[in-house]
Every structure is written in structure tokens, then in C-alpha cells.
Short mmCIF file of C-alpha atoms in Angstrom, two decimals:
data_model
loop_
_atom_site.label_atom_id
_atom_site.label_comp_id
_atom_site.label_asym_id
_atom_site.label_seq_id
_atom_site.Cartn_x
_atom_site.Cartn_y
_atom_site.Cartn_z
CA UNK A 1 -6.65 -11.65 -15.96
CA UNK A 2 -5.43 -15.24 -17.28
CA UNK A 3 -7.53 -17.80 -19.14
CA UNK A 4 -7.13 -21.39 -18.18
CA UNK A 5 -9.89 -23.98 -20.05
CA UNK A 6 -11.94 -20.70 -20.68
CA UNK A 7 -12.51 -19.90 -16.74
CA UNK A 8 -10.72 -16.62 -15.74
CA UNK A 9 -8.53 -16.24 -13.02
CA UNK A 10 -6.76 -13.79 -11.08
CA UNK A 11 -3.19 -12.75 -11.97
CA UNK A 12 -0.24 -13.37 -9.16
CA UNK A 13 1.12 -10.36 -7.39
CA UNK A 14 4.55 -10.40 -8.05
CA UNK A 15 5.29 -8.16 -5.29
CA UNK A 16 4.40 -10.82 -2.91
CA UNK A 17 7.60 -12.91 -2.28
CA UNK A 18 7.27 -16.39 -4.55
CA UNK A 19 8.79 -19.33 -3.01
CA UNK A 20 11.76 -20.86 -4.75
CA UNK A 21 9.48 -24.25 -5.48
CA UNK A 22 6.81 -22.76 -6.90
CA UNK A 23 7.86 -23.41 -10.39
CA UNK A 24 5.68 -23.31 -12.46
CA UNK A 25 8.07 -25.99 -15.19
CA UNK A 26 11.83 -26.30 -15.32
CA UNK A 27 14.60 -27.54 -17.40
CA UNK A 28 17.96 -29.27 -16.68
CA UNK A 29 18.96 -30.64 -13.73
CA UNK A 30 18.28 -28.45 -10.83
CA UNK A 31 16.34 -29.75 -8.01
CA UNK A 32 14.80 -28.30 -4.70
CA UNK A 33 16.22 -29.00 -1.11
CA UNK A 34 15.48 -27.95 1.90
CA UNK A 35 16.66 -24.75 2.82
CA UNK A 36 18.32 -24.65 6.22
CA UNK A 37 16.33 -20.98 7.41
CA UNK A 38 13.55 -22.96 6.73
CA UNK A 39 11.46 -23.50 3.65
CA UNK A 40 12.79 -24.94 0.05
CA UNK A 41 15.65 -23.81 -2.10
CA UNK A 42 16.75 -24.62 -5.74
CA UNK A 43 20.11 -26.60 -6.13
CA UNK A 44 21.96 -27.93 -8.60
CA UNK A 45 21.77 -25.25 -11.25
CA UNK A 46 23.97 -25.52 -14.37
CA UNK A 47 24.13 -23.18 -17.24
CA UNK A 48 21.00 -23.14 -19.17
CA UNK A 49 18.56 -24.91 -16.52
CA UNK A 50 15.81 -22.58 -15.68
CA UNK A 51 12.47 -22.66 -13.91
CA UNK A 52 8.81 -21.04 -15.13
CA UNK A 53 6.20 -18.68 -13.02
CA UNK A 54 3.13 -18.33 -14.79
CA UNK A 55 0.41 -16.01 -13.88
CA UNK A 56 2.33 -12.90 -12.55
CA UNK A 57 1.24 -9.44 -13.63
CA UNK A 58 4.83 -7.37 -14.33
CA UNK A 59 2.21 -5.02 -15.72
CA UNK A 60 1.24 -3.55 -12.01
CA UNK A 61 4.49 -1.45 -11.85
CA UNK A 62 7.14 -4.03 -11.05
CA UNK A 63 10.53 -1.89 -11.31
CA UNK A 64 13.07 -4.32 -9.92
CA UNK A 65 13.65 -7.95 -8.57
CA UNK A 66 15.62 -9.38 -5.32
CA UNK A 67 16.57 -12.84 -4.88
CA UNK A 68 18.19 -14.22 -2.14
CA UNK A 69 21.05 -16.57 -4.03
CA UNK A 70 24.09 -17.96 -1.81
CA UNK A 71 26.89 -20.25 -3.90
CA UNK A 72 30.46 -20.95 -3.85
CA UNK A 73 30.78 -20.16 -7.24
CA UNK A 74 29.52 -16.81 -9.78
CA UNK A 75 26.78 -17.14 -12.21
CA UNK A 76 24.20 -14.76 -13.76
CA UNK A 77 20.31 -14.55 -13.00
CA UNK A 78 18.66 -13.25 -16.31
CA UNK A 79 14.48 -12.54 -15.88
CA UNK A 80 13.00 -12.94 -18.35
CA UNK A 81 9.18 -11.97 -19.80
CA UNK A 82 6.66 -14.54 -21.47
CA UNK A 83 9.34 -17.49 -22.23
CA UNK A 84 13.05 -18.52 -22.11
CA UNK A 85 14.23 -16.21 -24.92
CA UNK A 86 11.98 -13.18 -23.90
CA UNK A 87 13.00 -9.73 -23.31
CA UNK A 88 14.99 -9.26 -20.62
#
């Protein structure tokens, strides 16, 4: 249960799928395009840009993640609890 301006509300399933442009907040460049299989992707991603999902519960037994990620070139996706520099 999450606390916004002292009314409760309902944590996010994060076993549902969450759309790319959901973000929550980001930093850096990236922005969001449309996504040719439909729906909205995030582009323009450069080393230390990142985007924020508040309100998921990863306490509900969430044992893994799956993204769908297409590029020409290799990066790393790190997931991260709480903030930017939380445990991975």
C-alpha cells in the first residue's frame, strides 16, 4: 500500500506487462517513439539515462524480469529497487 498526500492507494502488479512510456521520471536524453508492432517504445538511450516506475510491489514474489529490447548496438539493462543506485 503507497501513500500519496495521505490517501492510500493500491500498489502496481508488476507481473502485469508495463508499457515502455509509463515512466514514472527519466533522465538524459531518451525519448519515446512509436513502436512499429504497435504501441510506444523508448529511443535514444545513452549510458546513464534511465526511466522511474513507482508504485510496483517486487514484494509479491517477483523472481525475474523480461524486456523486449531490439538495437544495433550492446548495452546493459540493470533493475534496480527504490532509486538509481539501489540494489540490484
Amino acid at each position: 500500500m503507497l501513500l500519496t498526500g495521505g490517501a492510500a492507494l493500491a500498489a502496481k502488479n508488476p507481473l502485469n506487462n508495463i508499457a515502455a512510456d509509463s515512466y514514472d521520471q527519466k533522465a538524459g536524453g531518451l525519448a519515446v517513439e512509436p513502436c512499429q508492432e504497435g504501441g510506444k517504445n523508448l529511443c535514444a538511450i545513452h549510458a546513464g539515462d534511465y526511466v522511474v516506475y513507482q508504485g510496483y510491489d517486487f514484494d509479491s514474489g517477483v523472481a525475474g524480469f523480461q524486456a523486449r529490447i531490439a538495437s544495433p548496438q550492446s548495452g546493459i539493462i540493470e533493475i534496480r529497487l527504490d532509486r538509481p543506485t539501489g540494489a540490484l
